[in-house]
Amino acid sequence: IVPQRSEIARMVDKYENGKCFEVNEVNRMVDYIRQLSTDCSLKRTLSMKSLAAAKDFTLENAKMYLR
């Protein structure tokens, strides 16, 4: 649950590894959770995309900001 114009929403959009919802979009959240509970292919895809995205958030990458 994040604003659509947030940095988290931007990252989810960039890496295509989930969905973001506004606080009042309860029905959309429920639909998405139900979809994930039955769609193994979607869960696998989101998992793979999340693992790929994690490569951009390593300790080595963080250290570059401290230089």
Coordinates of N, CA and C in Angstrom, one line a residue:
I1 N 0.9 -1.2 0.0 CA 0.0 0.0 0.0 C 0.9 1.2 0.0
V2 N 1.0 1.8 -1.2 CA 1.8 3.0 -1.3 C 1.2 4.0 -2.3
P3 N 1.5 5.2 -2.2 CA 1.0 6.2 -3.2 C 1.6 5.8 -4.6
Q4 N 0.8 6.0 -5.7 CA 1.3 5.7 -7.0 C 2.4 6.5 -7.4
R5 N 2.6 7.7 -6.8 CA 3.7 8.6 -7.2 C 4.9 8.5 -6.2
S6 N 5.0 7.3 -5.6 CA 6.1 7.1 -4.6 C 7.3 6.4 -5.3
E7 N 8.4 6.5 -4.6 CA 9.6 5.8 -5.1 C 9.4 4.3 -5.1
I8 N 8.7 3.8 -4.1 CA 8.5 2.3 -4.1 C 7.6 1.9 -5.3
A9 N 6.6 2.7 -5.6 CA 5.8 2.4 -6.8 C 6.6 2.5 -8.1
R10 N 7.5 3.4 -8.1 CA 8.4 3.5 -9.3 C 9.3 2.3 -9.4
M11 N 9.8 1.8 -8.3 CA 10.7 0.6 -8.4 C 9.9 -0.6 -8.8
V12 N 8.7 -0.8 -8.2 CA 7.8 -1.9 -8.6 C 7.5 -1.9 -10.1
D13 N 7.2 -0.7 -10.6 CA 7.0 -0.5 -12.0 C 8.2 -0.9 -12.8
K14 N 9.3 -0.4 -12.4 CA 10.6 -0.6 -13.2 C 10.9 -2.1 -13.2
Y15 N 10.9 -2.7 -12.1 CA 11.3 -4.1 -12.0 C 10.1 -5.1 -12.3
E16 N 8.9 -4.6 -12.4 CA 7.8 -5.4 -12.7 C 7.7 -6.6 -11.8
N17 N 7.8 -6.4 -10.5 CA 7.8 -7.5 -9.6 C 6.7 -7.4 -8.5
G18 N 5.6 -6.8 -8.9 CA 4.5 -6.7 -7.9 C 3.5 -5.7 -8.4
K19 N 2.6 -5.3 -7.5 CA 1.6 -4.3 -7.7 C 1.5 -3.4 -6.5
C20 N 1.2 -2.1 -6.8 CA 1.1 -1.1 -5.7 C -0.4 -0.7 -5.7
F21 N -0.9 -0.5 -4.5 CA -2.3 -0.1 -4.3 C -2.4 1.1 -3.4
E22 N -3.3 2.0 -3.7 CA -3.6 3.1 -2.8 C -4.4 2.5 -1.6
V23 N -4.5 3.2 -0.5 CA -5.1 2.6 0.7 C -6.6 2.3 0.5
N24 N -7.3 3.0 -0.4 CA -8.7 2.7 -0.6 C -9.0 1.7 -1.7
E25 N -8.0 1.0 -2.2 CA -8.2 0.0 -3.3 C -8.3 -1.4 -2.8
V26 N -9.1 -1.6 -1.8 CA -9.2 -2.9 -1.1 C -9.6 -4.0 -2.0
N27 N -10.6 -3.7 -2.9 CA -11.1 -4.8 -3.8 C -10.0 -5.2 -4.8
R28 N -9.2 -4.2 -5.3 CA -8.1 -4.6 -6.2 C -7.1 -5.4 -5.4
M29 N -6.8 -5.1 -4.2 CA -5.8 -5.8 -3.4 C -6.3 -7.3 -3.2
V30 N -7.5 -7.4 -2.9 CA -8.1 -8.8 -2.7 C -8.0 -9.6 -3.9
D31 N -8.4 -8.9 -5.1 CA -8.3 -9.6 -6.4 C -6.9 -10.1 -6.7
Y32 N -6.0 -9.2 -6.4 CA -4.6 -9.5 -6.7 C -4.1 -10.7 -5.8
I33 N -4.4 -10.6 -4.5 CA -4.0 -11.7 -3.6 C -4.6 -13.0 -4.1
R34 N -5.9 -13.0 -4.4 CA -6.5 -14.2 -4.9 C -5.9 -14.7 -6.2
Q35 N -5.5 -13.8 -7.1 CA -4.8 -14.2 -8.3 C -3.5 -14.9 -8.0
L36 N -2.7 -14.3 -7.1 CA -1.4 -14.9 -6.7 C -1.6 -16.2 -6.0
S37 N -2.7 -16.4 -5.3 CA -2.9 -17.7 -4.6 C -3.2 -18.8 -5.5
T38 N -3.6 -18.5 -6.8 CA -3.9 -19.6 -7.7 C -3.0 -19.6 -9.0
D39 N -2.3 -18.6 -9.2 CA -1.5 -18.5 -10.5 C 0.0 -18.7 -10.2
C40 N 0.4 -20.0 -10.2 CA 1.8 -20.4 -9.9 C 2.8 -19.7 -10.9
S41 N 2.4 -19.6 -12.1 CA 3.3 -18.9 -13.1 C 3.5 -17.5 -12.8
L42 N 2.5 -16.8 -12.4 CA 2.7 -15.4 -12.0 C 3.6 -15.3 -10.7
K43 N 3.3 -16.1 -9.7 CA 4.2 -16.1 -8.5 C 5.6 -16.4 -8.9
R44 N 5.9 -17.3 -9.8 CA 7.2 -17.7 -10.2 C 7.9 -16.5 -10.9
T45 N 7.1 -15.9 -11.8 CA 7.6 -14.7 -12.6 C 8.0 -13.5 -11.6
L46 N 7.1 -13.2 -10.7 CA 7.4 -12.1 -9.8 C 8.6 -12.5 -8.9
S47 N 8.7 -13.7 -8.5 CA 9.9 -14.1 -7.7 C 11.2 -13.9 -8.5
M48 N 11.2 -14.4 -9.7 CA 12.4 -14.2 -10.5 C 12.7 -12.8 -10.8
K49 N 11.7 -12.0 -11.0 CA 12.0 -10.5 -11.2 C 12.4 -9.9 -10.0
S50 N 11.9 -10.3 -8.8 CA 12.4 -9.7 -7.5 C 13.9 -10.1 -7.3
L51 N 14.2 -11.3 -7.6 CA 15.6 -11.8 -7.4 C 16.5 -11.0 -8.3
A52 N 16.1 -10.7 -9.5 CA 16.9 -10.0 -10.5 C 17.0 -8.5 -10.0
A53 N 16.0 -8.0 -9.5 CA 16.0 -6.6 -9.0 C 16.9 -6.5 -7.8
A54 N 17.0 -7.5 -7.0 CA 17.8 -7.5 -5.8 C 19.3 -7.2 -6.1
K55 N 19.7 -7.6 -7.3 CA 21.1 -7.4 -7.7 C 21.5 -5.9 -7.8
D56 N 20.5 -5.1 -7.9 CA 20.7 -3.6 -7.9 C 20.8 -3.0 -6.5
F57 N 20.6 -3.8 -5.5 CA 20.5 -3.4 -4.1 C 21.5 -4.2 -3.2
T58 N 22.7 -4.2 -3.6 CA 23.8 -4.9 -2.9 C 24.6 -4.0 -2.0
L59 N 25.3 -4.6 -1.1 CA 26.2 -3.8 -0.3 C 27.2 -3.0 -1.1
E60 N 27.7 -3.6 -2.2 CA 28.7 -2.9 -3.1 C 28.0 -1.7 -3.7
N61 N 26.8 -1.9 -4.2 CA 26.1 -0.7 -4.8 C 25.9 0.4 -3.8
A62 N 25.6 0.0 -2.5 CA 25.3 1.0 -1.5 C 26.6 1.8 -1.2
K63 N 27.7 1.1 -1.2 CA 29.0 1.7 -0.9 C 29.4 2.8 -2.0
M64 N 28.9 2.7 -3.2 CA 29.1 3.7 -4.2 C 28.5 5.0 -3.9
Y65 N 27.4 5.0 -3.1 CA 26.8 6.3 -2.7 C 27.6 6.9 -1.6
L66 N 28.4 6.2 -0.9 CA 29.2 6.7 0.2 C 30.5 7.3 -0.2
R67 N 30.9 7.1 -1.4 CA 32.2 7.7 -1.9 C 32.1 9.1 -2.2

